């Protein structure tokens, strides 16, 4: 039993490293080759963990090879666009000006119900409201609405909204966050001064956020502001 | 593009591991074949004490080779070799008539191990 536990821990560490090396693409929408690699890695890892008759290397080597091939392939796809088309296919235009392309639907083996269902999930209930709908290489459908059906934007009303001043996390659970300080254009001296003004120390702070204009929001650990 | 060197390094590491496995397997099986030939000769000469000693050496070699290869080769293959050698030793100690069948089994297992590392393409496909 302890053998399985140790093998699991090692495989877990290797898998986490593999996912980190492969990057964020593996965590979001996958194209066909990425999906295949992810499934294969999952299956190989399961075997490496449970099949104690096979050396652990026998499970880790396939993972290393799959990760390498995936990285090399994605690098090659950046350099040679035809490879990307070959491995991931192309985006397919499904609806143009409210009209369904039946040829494209047949090619993608999509029924009208599938398309309408996906549109409804995106908040579109009338086909006529769609200017373009495109099936992306990852299988999602992107929709551009007709001008009359699009939500109003400040541009439509010729308004100039004030710029957003995003608050950044400056102290997290009693510890200063250097990146937050930099992004909010403040210095550690400013932080100490602000804390003094608020009559508290770093240790008392649960969360402190600040924006570039100097607005501060403080949450103390004792749940009292 | 920083990831490409990592991919290349992983592939090189994999190739190195495969080469190490191949080398250890080649060395190990060569050692076992030498011990097998010695045991075979001793058995043919009908000298019981020499035969027992040669087969004991074979068993010890099997054990050490299997220990060296355990990281690379499935355990059941190694277990089969050790079991065949142990059976040969048992039969030899019992002073059975020439234990040809057990010897052949032992030789076959070692041969099998060598082939699975050597005959890359036939083993892959």
mmCIF file of C-alpha atoms in Angstrom:
data_model
loop_
_atom_site.group_PDB
_atom_site.id
_atom_site.type_symbol
_atom_site.label_atom_id
_atom_site.label_comp_id
_atom_site.label_asym_id
_atom_site.label_seq_id
_atom_site.Cartn_x
_atom_site.Cartn_y
_atom_site.Cartn_z
ATOM 1 C CA UNK A 1 0.000 0.000 0.000
ATOM 2 C CA UNK A 2 2.807 2.399 0.879
ATOM 3 C CA UNK A 3 4.343 1.683 -2.537
ATOM 4 C CA UNK A 4 1.163 2.919 -4.224
ATOM 5 C CA UNK A 5 1.139 5.995 -1.963
ATOM 6 C CA UNK A 6 4.736 6.895 -2.820
ATOM 7 C CA UNK A 7 4.185 6.235 -6.527
ATOM 8 C CA UNK A 8 1.080 8.437 -6.397
ATOM 9 C CA UNK A 9 3.002 11.281 -4.757
ATOM 10 C CA UNK A 10 5.796 11.080 -7.342
ATOM 11 C CA UNK A 11 3.359 10.853 -10.247
ATOM 12 C CA UNK A 12 1.380 13.801 -8.844
ATOM 13 C CA UNK A 13 4.530 15.946 -8.702
ATOM 14 C CA UNK A 14 5.464 14.932 -12.243
ATOM 15 C CA UNK A 15 1.947 15.670 -13.527
ATOM 16 C CA UNK A 16 1.855 19.107 -11.912
ATOM 17 C CA UNK A 17 5.258 19.858 -13.453
ATOM 18 C CA UNK A 18 4.040 18.542 -16.825
ATOM 19 C CA UNK A 19 0.935 20.742 -16.765
ATOM 20 C CA UNK A 20 3.033 23.760 -15.776
ATOM 21 C CA UNK A 21 5.493 23.068 -18.586
ATOM 22 C CA UNK A 22 2.714 22.632 -21.135
ATOM 23 C CA UNK A 23 1.279 25.954 -20.065
ATOM 24 C CA UNK A 24 -2.123 27.486 -19.621
ATOM 25 C CA UNK A 25 -3.475 26.238 -22.939
ATOM 26 C CA UNK A 26 -3.826 22.822 -21.354
ATOM 27 C CA UNK A 27 -6.111 24.230 -18.676
ATOM 28 C CA UNK A 28 -8.511 26.074 -20.924
ATOM 29 C CA UNK A 29 -10.151 25.119 -24.197
ATOM 30 C CA UNK A 30 -8.269 22.333 -25.891
ATOM 31 C CA UNK A 31 -7.749 21.744 -29.568
ATOM 32 C CA UNK A 32 -7.825 18.116 -30.769
ATOM 33 C CA UNK A 33 -4.102 17.398 -30.337
ATOM 34 C CA UNK A 34 -4.054 18.934 -26.852
ATOM 35 C CA UNK A 35 -7.118 16.939 -25.861
ATOM 36 C CA UNK A 36 -5.476 13.705 -27.043
ATOM 37 C CA UNK A 37 -2.278 14.478 -25.123
ATOM 38 C CA UNK A 38 -4.192 15.360 -21.952
ATOM 39 C CA UNK A 39 -6.241 12.149 -22.103
ATOM 40 C CA UNK A 40 -3.167 10.024 -22.809
ATOM 41 C CA UNK A 41 -1.243 11.590 -19.940
ATOM 42 C CA UNK A 42 -4.150 10.999 -17.570
ATOM 43 C CA UNK A 43 -4.375 7.338 -18.580
ATOM 44 C CA UNK A 44 -0.617 6.781 -18.433
ATOM 45 C CA UNK A 45 -0.427 8.403 -15.013
ATOM 46 C CA UNK A 46 -3.227 6.167 -13.713
ATOM 47 C CA UNK A 47 -1.330 3.083 -14.886
ATOM 48 C CA UNK A 48 1.922 4.374 -13.376
ATOM 49 C CA UNK A 49 0.196 4.792 -10.027
ATOM 50 C CA UNK A 50 -1.699 1.529 -9.813
ATOM 51 C CA UNK A 51 0.383 -0.985 -11.779
ATOM 52 C CA UNK A 52 3.115 -1.728 -9.275
ATOM 53 C CA UNK A 53 4.489 -4.509 -11.499
ATOM 54 C CA UNK A 54 5.726 -1.948 -13.997
ATOM 55 C CA UNK A 55 8.672 0.271 -13.031
ATOM 56 C CA UNK A 56 7.612 3.843 -12.266
ATOM 57 C CA UNK A 57 9.899 4.996 -15.081
ATOM 58 C CA UNK A 58 7.725 3.002 -17.460
ATOM 59 C CA UNK A 59 4.909 5.399 -16.613
ATOM 60 C CA UNK A 60 6.948 8.586 -16.360
ATOM 61 C CA UNK A 61 8.823 8.183 -19.643
ATOM 62 C CA UNK A 62 5.628 8.219 -21.749
ATOM 63 C CA UNK A 63 4.535 11.370 -19.913
ATOM 64 C CA UNK A 64 7.895 13.030 -20.638
ATOM 65 C CA UNK A 65 7.684 12.016 -24.303
ATOM 66 C CA UNK A 66 4.079 13.252 -24.622
ATOM 67 C CA UNK A 67 4.921 16.588 -22.987
ATOM 68 C CA UNK A 68 7.975 17.016 -25.231
ATOM 69 C CA UNK A 69 6.044 16.182 -28.378
ATOM 70 C CA UNK A 70 3.227 18.518 -27.396
ATOM 71 C CA UNK A 71 5.703 21.358 -26.766
ATOM 72 C CA UNK A 72 7.584 20.709 -29.985
ATOM 73 C CA UNK A 73 4.357 20.488 -31.945
ATOM 74 C CA UNK A 74 2.950 23.702 -30.479
ATOM 75 C CA UNK A 75 6.304 25.413 -31.186
ATOM 76 C CA UNK A 76 6.221 24.106 -34.750
ATOM 77 C CA UNK A 77 2.606 25.255 -35.143
ATOM 78 C CA UNK A 78 3.664 28.801 -34.255
ATOM 79 C CA UNK A 79 6.306 28.678 -36.945
ATOM 80 C CA UNK A 80 4.396 26.803 -39.632
ATOM 81 C CA UNK A 81 0.731 27.854 -39.812
ATOM 82 C CA UNK A 82 -0.173 24.945 -42.091
ATOM 83 C CA UNK A 83 0.636 22.610 -39.182
ATOM 84 C CA UNK A 84 -1.854 24.457 -37.014
ATOM 85 C CA UNK A 85 -4.529 24.021 -39.679
ATOM 86 C CA UNK A 86 -3.573 20.369 -40.014
ATOM 87 C CA UNK A 87 -3.714 19.632 -36.287
ATOM 88 C CA UNK A 88 -6.450 21.993 -35.135
ATOM 89 C CA UNK A 89 -8.551 22.454 -38.261
ATOM 90 C CA UNK A 90 -10.092 25.783 -39.180
ATOM 91 C CA UNK A 91 -12.860 27.870 -37.732
ATOM 92 C CA UNK A 92 -16.109 27.235 -39.650
ATOM 93 C CA UNK A 93 -18.675 29.945 -40.395
ATOM 94 C CA UNK A 94 -22.001 28.512 -39.378
ATOM 95 C CA UNK A 95 -24.378 31.461 -39.610
ATOM 96 C CA UNK A 96 -24.068 34.482 -41.871
ATOM 97 C CA UNK A 97 -26.626 37.269 -41.583
ATOM 98 C CA UNK A 98 -29.122 35.051 -39.783
ATOM 99 C CA UNK A 99 -28.861 32.220 -42.315
ATOM 100 C CA UNK A 100 -27.647 28.778 -41.293
ATOM 101 C CA UNK A 101 -25.040 27.182 -43.556
ATOM 102 C CA UNK A 102 -26.415 23.674 -43.945
ATOM 103 C CA UNK A 103 -23.277 22.406 -45.673
ATOM 104 C CA UNK A 104 -21.173 23.493 -42.715
ATOM 105 C CA UNK A 105 -23.675 21.929 -40.309
ATOM 106 C CA UNK A 106 -23.500 18.633 -42.202
ATOM 107 C CA UNK A 107 -19.710 18.759 -42.186
ATOM 108 C CA UNK A 108 -19.656 19.369 -38.429
ATOM 109 C CA UNK A 109 -22.490 16.883 -37.811
ATOM 110 C CA UNK A 110 -24.482 19.531 -35.970
ATOM 111 C CA UNK A 111 -28.263 19.492 -35.837
ATOM 112 C CA UNK A 112 -30.428 22.608 -35.841
ATOM 113 C CA UNK A 113 -31.282 21.866 -32.207
ATOM 114 C CA UNK A 114 -27.554 21.787 -31.315
ATOM 115 C CA UNK A 115 -26.993 25.181 -32.907
ATOM 116 C CA UNK A 116 -30.123 26.779 -31.449
ATOM 117 C CA UNK A 117 -29.312 25.346 -28.024
ATOM 118 C CA UNK A 118 -25.800 26.786 -28.086
ATOM 119 C CA UNK A 119 -27.146 30.167 -29.229
ATOM 120 C CA UNK A 120 -29.703 30.151 -26.410
ATOM 121 C CA UNK A 121 -26.893 29.429 -23.919
ATOM 122 C CA UNK A 122 -25.282 32.626 -25.190
ATOM 123 C CA UNK A 123 -28.534 34.557 -24.663
ATOM 124 C CA UNK A 124 -29.573 34.600 -28.320
ATOM 125 C CA UNK A 125 -33.098 33.323 -28.928
ATOM 126 C CA UNK A 126 -33.743 34.656 -32.418
ATOM 127 C CA UNK A 127 -31.637 33.412 -35.321
ATOM 128 C CA UNK A 128 -32.273 36.679 -37.145
ATOM 129 C CA UNK A 129 -30.352 38.522 -34.428
ATOM 130 C CA UNK A 130 -27.140 36.751 -35.423
ATOM 131 C CA UNK A 131 -24.821 38.462 -37.884
ATOM 132 C CA UNK A 132 -22.142 35.785 -37.746
ATOM 133 C CA UNK A 133 -21.692 32.567 -35.780
ATOM 134 C CA UNK A 134 -18.374 30.752 -36.035
ATOM 135 C CA UNK A 135 -17.460 27.302 -34.748
ATOM 136 C CA UNK A 136 -13.943 27.704 -33.367
ATOM 137 C CA UNK A 137 -11.264 25.009 -33.622
ATOM 138 C CA UNK A 138 -11.878 24.122 -29.962
ATOM 139 C CA UNK A 139 -15.586 23.475 -30.711
ATOM 140 C CA UNK A 140 -17.059 26.604 -29.087
ATOM 141 C CA UNK A 141 -19.440 28.792 -31.065
ATOM 142 C CA UNK A 142 -18.653 32.515 -31.165
ATOM 143 C CA UNK A 143 -21.533 34.822 -32.004
ATOM 144 C CA UNK A 144 -21.576 38.369 -33.337
ATOM 145 C CA UNK A 145 -25.024 39.931 -33.063
ATOM 146 C CA UNK A 146 -26.694 42.163 -35.637
ATOM 147 C CA UNK A 147 -26.193 45.851 -34.814
ATOM 148 C CA UNK A 148 -29.858 46.236 -33.747
ATOM 149 C CA UNK A 149 -29.530 43.337 -31.252
ATOM 150 C CA UNK A 150 -26.233 44.300 -29.647
ATOM 151 C CA UNK A 151 -26.252 45.736 -26.135
ATOM 152 C CA UNK A 152 -25.762 49.498 -25.938
ATOM 153 C CA UNK A 153 -22.215 50.669 -25.411
ATOM 154 C CA UNK A 154 -21.014 54.146 -24.342
ATOM 155 C CA UNK A 155 -19.830 54.597 -27.944
ATOM 156 C CA UNK A 156 -23.405 54.183 -29.221
ATOM 157 C CA UNK A 157 -24.471 57.067 -26.980
ATOM 158 C CA UNK A 158 -21.298 58.999 -27.792
ATOM 159 C CA UNK A 159 -20.366 59.066 -24.130
ATOM 160 C CA UNK A 160 -16.859 59.041 -22.686
ATOM 161 C CA UNK A 161 -16.971 57.072 -19.453
ATOM 162 C CA UNK A 162 -14.416 57.917 -16.767
ATOM 163 C CA UNK A 163 -11.372 55.637 -16.729
ATOM 164 C CA UNK A 164 -11.533 52.715 -14.386
ATOM 165 C CA UNK A 165 -9.374 52.983 -11.339
ATOM 166 C CA UNK A 166 -8.906 49.368 -10.345
ATOM 167 C CA UNK A 167 -8.128 48.644 -6.709
ATOM 168 C CA UNK A 168 -5.135 46.331 -6.197
ATOM 169 C CA UNK A 169 -4.439 44.026 -3.270
ATOM 170 C CA UNK A 170 -1.702 45.695 -1.219
ATOM 171 C CA UNK A 171 -1.803 43.656 1.999
ATOM 172 C CA UNK A 172 -2.980 40.066 2.189
ATOM 173 C CA UNK A 173 -3.403 38.437 5.590
ATOM 174 C CA UNK A 174 -0.844 40.644 7.307
ATOM 175 C CA UNK A 175 1.714 40.417 4.497
ATOM 176 C CA UNK A 176 2.447 43.228 2.037
ATOM 177 C CA UNK A 177 1.989 42.378 -1.662
ATOM 178 C CA UNK A 178 4.845 44.082 -3.557
ATOM 179 C CA UNK A 179 3.189 43.625 -6.969
ATOM 180 C CA UNK A 180 -0.017 45.274 -5.692
ATOM 181 C CA UNK A 181 1.995 48.187 -4.346
ATOM 182 C CA UNK A 182 3.752 48.634 -7.679
ATOM 183 C CA UNK A 183 0.555 48.357 -9.740
ATOM 184 C CA UNK A 184 -1.250 50.875 -7.536
ATOM 185 C CA UNK A 185 1.763 53.209 -7.805
ATOM 186 C CA UNK A 186 2.466 53.280 -4.093
ATOM 187 C CA UNK A 187 5.575 52.672 -2.012
ATOM 188 C CA UNK A 188 6.188 50.700 1.195
ATOM 189 C CA UNK A 189 6.564 54.082 2.958
ATOM 190 C CA UNK A 190 3.079 55.044 1.793
ATOM 191 C CA UNK A 191 1.792 51.714 3.154
ATOM 192 C CA UNK A 192 3.337 52.342 6.590
ATOM 193 C CA UNK A 193 1.966 55.893 6.644
ATOM 194 C CA UNK A 194 -1.506 54.687 5.666
ATOM 195 C CA UNK A 195 -1.482 52.008 8.338
ATOM 196 C CA UNK A 196 -0.396 54.565 10.924
ATOM 197 C CA UNK A 197 -3.251 56.835 9.858
ATOM 198 C CA UNK A 198 -5.654 53.920 10.195
ATOM 199 C CA UNK A 199 -4.201 53.279 13.626
ATOM 200 C CA UNK A 200 -3.177 49.659 12.997
ATOM 201 C CA UNK A 201 -0.149 47.532 12.178
ATOM 202 C CA UNK A 202 0.464 45.093 9.326
ATOM 203 C CA UNK A 203 -0.408 42.174 11.597
ATOM 204 C CA UNK A 204 -3.906 43.567 12.212
ATOM 205 C CA UNK A 205 -4.758 43.754 8.497
ATOM 206 C CA UNK A 206 -6.650 40.979 6.765
ATOM 207 C CA UNK A 207 -7.016 42.755 3.405
ATOM 208 C CA UNK A 208 -5.955 46.196 2.239
ATOM 209 C CA UNK A 209 -6.652 47.378 -1.282
ATOM 210 C CA UNK A 210 -5.619 50.651 -2.875
ATOM 211 C CA UNK A 211 -6.050 52.316 -6.269
ATOM 212 C CA UNK A 212 -3.906 54.838 -8.086
ATOM 213 C CA UNK A 213 -5.936 57.757 -6.791
ATOM 214 C CA UNK A 214 -5.180 56.741 -3.232
ATOM 215 C CA UNK A 215 -8.558 55.268 -2.287
ATOM 216 C CA UNK A 216 -8.010 52.652 0.393
ATOM 217 C CA UNK A 217 -10.211 49.819 1.608
ATOM 218 C CA UNK A 218 -9.129 48.155 4.839
ATOM 219 C CA UNK A 219 -10.499 44.946 6.366
ATOM 220 C CA UNK A 220 -9.112 44.173 9.813
ATOM 221 C CA UNK A 221 -8.597 40.655 11.074
ATOM 222 C CA UNK A 222 -11.077 41.173 13.899
ATOM 223 C CA UNK A 223 -13.832 41.727 11.310
ATOM 224 C CA UNK A 224 -14.152 45.372 12.312
ATOM 225 C CA UNK A 225 -13.172 48.078 9.933
ATOM 226 C CA UNK B 1 9.586 29.626 -27.032
ATOM 227 C CA UNK B 2 11.365 29.132 -23.703
ATOM 228 C CA UNK B 3 9.581 25.791 -23.494
ATOM 229 C CA UNK B 4 11.296 24.322 -26.536
ATOM 230 C CA UNK B 5 14.607 23.788 -24.707
ATOM 231 C CA UNK B 6 12.643 22.039 -21.949
ATOM 232 C CA UNK B 7 11.058 19.757 -24.537
ATOM 233 C CA UNK B 8 14.448 19.050 -26.078
ATOM 234 C CA UNK B 9 15.942 18.379 -22.632
ATOM 235 C CA UNK B 10 13.097 15.993 -21.773
ATOM 236 C CA UNK B 11 13.617 14.097 -25.023
ATOM 237 C CA UNK B 12 17.365 13.876 -24.430
ATOM 238 C CA UNK B 13 16.745 12.662 -20.876
ATOM 239 C CA UNK B 14 14.329 10.033 -22.185
ATOM 240 C CA UNK B 15 16.854 8.913 -24.793
ATOM 241 C CA UNK B 16 19.545 8.668 -22.101
ATOM 242 C CA UNK B 17 17.284 6.564 -19.884
ATOM 243 C CA UNK B 18 16.447 4.274 -22.800
ATOM 244 C CA UNK B 19 20.151 3.932 -23.657
ATOM 245 C CA UNK B 20 21.005 3.179 -20.016
ATOM 246 C CA UNK B 21 18.272 0.561 -19.867
ATOM 247 C CA UNK B 22 19.533 -0.983 -23.108
ATOM 248 C CA UNK B 23 23.140 -0.994 -21.886
ATOM 249 C CA UNK B 24 22.317 -2.520 -18.499
ATOM 250 C CA UNK B 25 20.122 -5.121 -20.118
ATOM 251 C CA UNK B 26 22.836 -6.021 -22.639
ATOM 252 C CA UNK B 27 25.505 -6.285 -19.932
ATOM 253 C CA UNK B 28 23.204 -8.218 -17.609
ATOM 254 C CA UNK B 29 22.059 -10.739 -20.190
ATOM 255 C CA UNK B 30 25.650 -11.265 -21.388
ATOM 256 C CA UNK B 31 26.669 -12.003 -17.786
ATOM 257 C CA UNK B 32 23.738 -14.388 -17.399
ATOM 258 C CA UNK B 33 24.565 -16.185 -20.637
ATOM 259 C CA UNK B 34 28.131 -16.691 -19.436
ATOM 260 C CA UNK B 35 26.854 -18.183 -16.175
ATOM 261 C CA UNK B 36 24.364 -20.298 -18.108
ATOM 262 C CA UNK B 37 27.080 -21.768 -20.310
ATOM 263 C CA UNK B 38 29.228 -22.550 -17.248
ATOM 264 C CA UNK B 39 26.247 -24.208 -15.527
ATOM 265 C CA UNK B 40 25.418 -26.164 -18.668
ATOM 266 C CA UNK B 41 28.996 -27.444 -18.936
ATOM 267 C CA UNK B 42 29.078 -28.427 -15.265
ATOM 268 C CA UNK B 43 25.749 -30.240 -15.595
ATOM 269 C CA UNK B 44 26.949 -32.127 -18.660
ATOM 270 C CA UNK B 45 30.074 -33.293 -16.851
ATOM 271 C CA UNK B 46 27.901 -35.055 -14.279
ATOM 272 C CA UNK B 47 29.900 -33.456 -11.453
ATOM 273 C CA UNK B 48 27.248 -32.766 -8.862
ATOM 274 C CA UNK B 49 29.241 -30.449 -6.609
ATOM 275 C CA UNK B 50 30.518 -28.364 -9.541
ATOM 276 C CA UNK B 51 27.015 -28.242 -11.036
ATOM 277 C CA UNK B 52 25.465 -27.025 -7.780
ATOM 278 C CA UNK B 53 28.153 -24.388 -7.460
ATOM 279 C CA UNK B 54 27.745 -23.192 -11.065
ATOM 280 C CA UNK B 55 23.958 -23.012 -10.790
ATOM 281 C CA UNK B 56 24.280 -21.179 -7.439
ATOM 282 C CA UNK B 57 26.477 -18.617 -9.174
ATOM 283 C CA UNK B 58 23.865 -18.376 -11.930
ATOM 284 C CA UNK B 59 21.153 -17.741 -9.329
ATOM 285 C CA UNK B 60 23.239 -15.048 -7.653
ATOM 286 C CA UNK B 61 23.923 -13.414 -11.024
ATOM 287 C CA UNK B 62 20.223 -13.510 -11.848
ATOM 288 C CA UNK B 63 19.446 -11.785 -8.574
ATOM 289 C CA UNK B 64 22.014 -9.025 -9.043
ATOM 290 C CA UNK B 65 21.100 -8.429 -12.694
ATOM 291 C CA UNK B 66 17.405 -8.289 -11.852
ATOM 292 C CA UNK B 67 18.099 -5.789 -9.067
ATOM 293 C CA UNK B 68 20.003 -3.582 -11.512
ATOM 294 C CA UNK B 69 17.253 -3.758 -14.109
ATOM 295 C CA UNK B 70 14.305 -3.360 -11.746
ATOM 296 C CA UNK B 71 13.955 0.357 -12.523
ATOM 297 C CA UNK B 72 13.605 -0.275 -16.249
ATOM 298 C CA UNK B 73 12.065 -3.695 -16.824
ATOM 299 C CA UNK B 74 8.589 -4.939 -15.765
ATOM 300 C CA UNK B 75 8.929 -6.975 -12.589
ATOM 301 C CA UNK B 76 7.188 -10.043 -13.950
ATOM 302 C CA UNK B 77 9.905 -10.512 -16.583
ATOM 303 C CA UNK B 78 12.612 -10.358 -13.909
ATOM 304 C CA UNK B 79 10.618 -12.575 -11.558
ATOM 305 C CA UNK B 80 10.347 -15.163 -14.337
ATOM 306 C CA UNK B 81 14.135 -15.227 -14.779
ATOM 307 C CA UNK B 82 14.751 -15.558 -11.041
ATOM 308 C CA UNK B 83 12.100 -18.249 -10.731
ATOM 309 C CA UNK B 84 13.579 -20.253 -13.620
ATOM 310 C CA UNK B 85 17.076 -20.033 -12.075
ATOM 311 C CA UNK B 86 15.744 -21.009 -8.647
ATOM 312 C CA UNK B 87 13.966 -24.031 -10.120
ATOM 313 C CA UNK B 88 17.157 -25.068 -11.918
ATOM 314 C CA UNK B 89 19.082 -24.815 -8.656
ATOM 315 C CA UNK B 90 16.429 -26.832 -6.826
ATOM 316 C CA UNK B 91 16.528 -29.610 -9.423
ATOM 317 C CA UNK B 92 20.320 -29.626 -9.466
ATOM 318 C CA UNK B 93 20.494 -29.866 -5.682
ATOM 319 C CA UNK B 94 17.985 -32.726 -5.785
ATOM 320 C CA UNK B 95 20.473 -34.420 -8.093
ATOM 321 C CA UNK B 96 17.771 -34.945 -10.655
ATOM 322 C CA UNK B 97 18.689 -36.300 -14.023
ATOM 323 C CA UNK B 98 20.069 -33.627 -16.319
ATOM 324 C CA UNK B 99 17.516 -30.816 -15.728
ATOM 325 C CA UNK B 100 17.434 -29.857 -19.385
ATOM 326 C CA UNK B 101 13.923 -28.499 -19.325
ATOM 327 C CA UNK B 102 14.618 -26.102 -16.421
ATOM 328 C CA UNK B 103 17.851 -25.021 -18.078
ATOM 329 C CA UNK B 104 16.070 -24.376 -21.359
ATOM 330 C CA UNK B 105 13.408 -22.338 -19.547
ATOM 331 C CA UNK B 106 16.086 -20.273 -17.859
ATOM 332 C CA UNK B 107 17.843 -19.676 -21.170
ATOM 333 C CA UNK B 108 14.556 -18.751 -22.817
ATOM 334 C CA UNK B 109 13.719 -16.153 -20.144
ATOM 335 C CA UNK B 110 17.131 -14.515 -20.434
ATOM 336 C CA UNK B 111 16.872 -14.582 -24.230
ATOM 337 C CA UNK B 112 13.416 -13.023 -23.992
ATOM 338 C CA UNK B 113 14.739 -10.177 -21.848
ATOM 339 C CA UNK B 114 17.583 -9.517 -24.269
ATOM 340 C CA UNK B 115 15.287 -9.586 -27.283
ATOM 341 C CA UNK B 116 12.735 -7.223 -25.804
ATOM 342 C CA UNK B 117 15.452 -4.584 -25.467
ATOM 343 C CA UNK B 118 17.291 -5.434 -28.661
ATOM 344 C CA UNK B 119 14.664 -6.007 -31.288
ATOM 345 C CA UNK B 120 13.233 -2.538 -31.085
ATOM 346 C CA UNK B 121 10.941 -2.568 -34.074
ATOM 347 C CA UNK B 122 9.613 -6.107 -33.845
ATOM 348 C CA UNK B 123 8.923 -5.524 -30.148
ATOM 349 C CA UNK B 124 7.243 -2.169 -30.740
ATOM 350 C CA UNK B 125 4.982 -3.383 -33.488
#
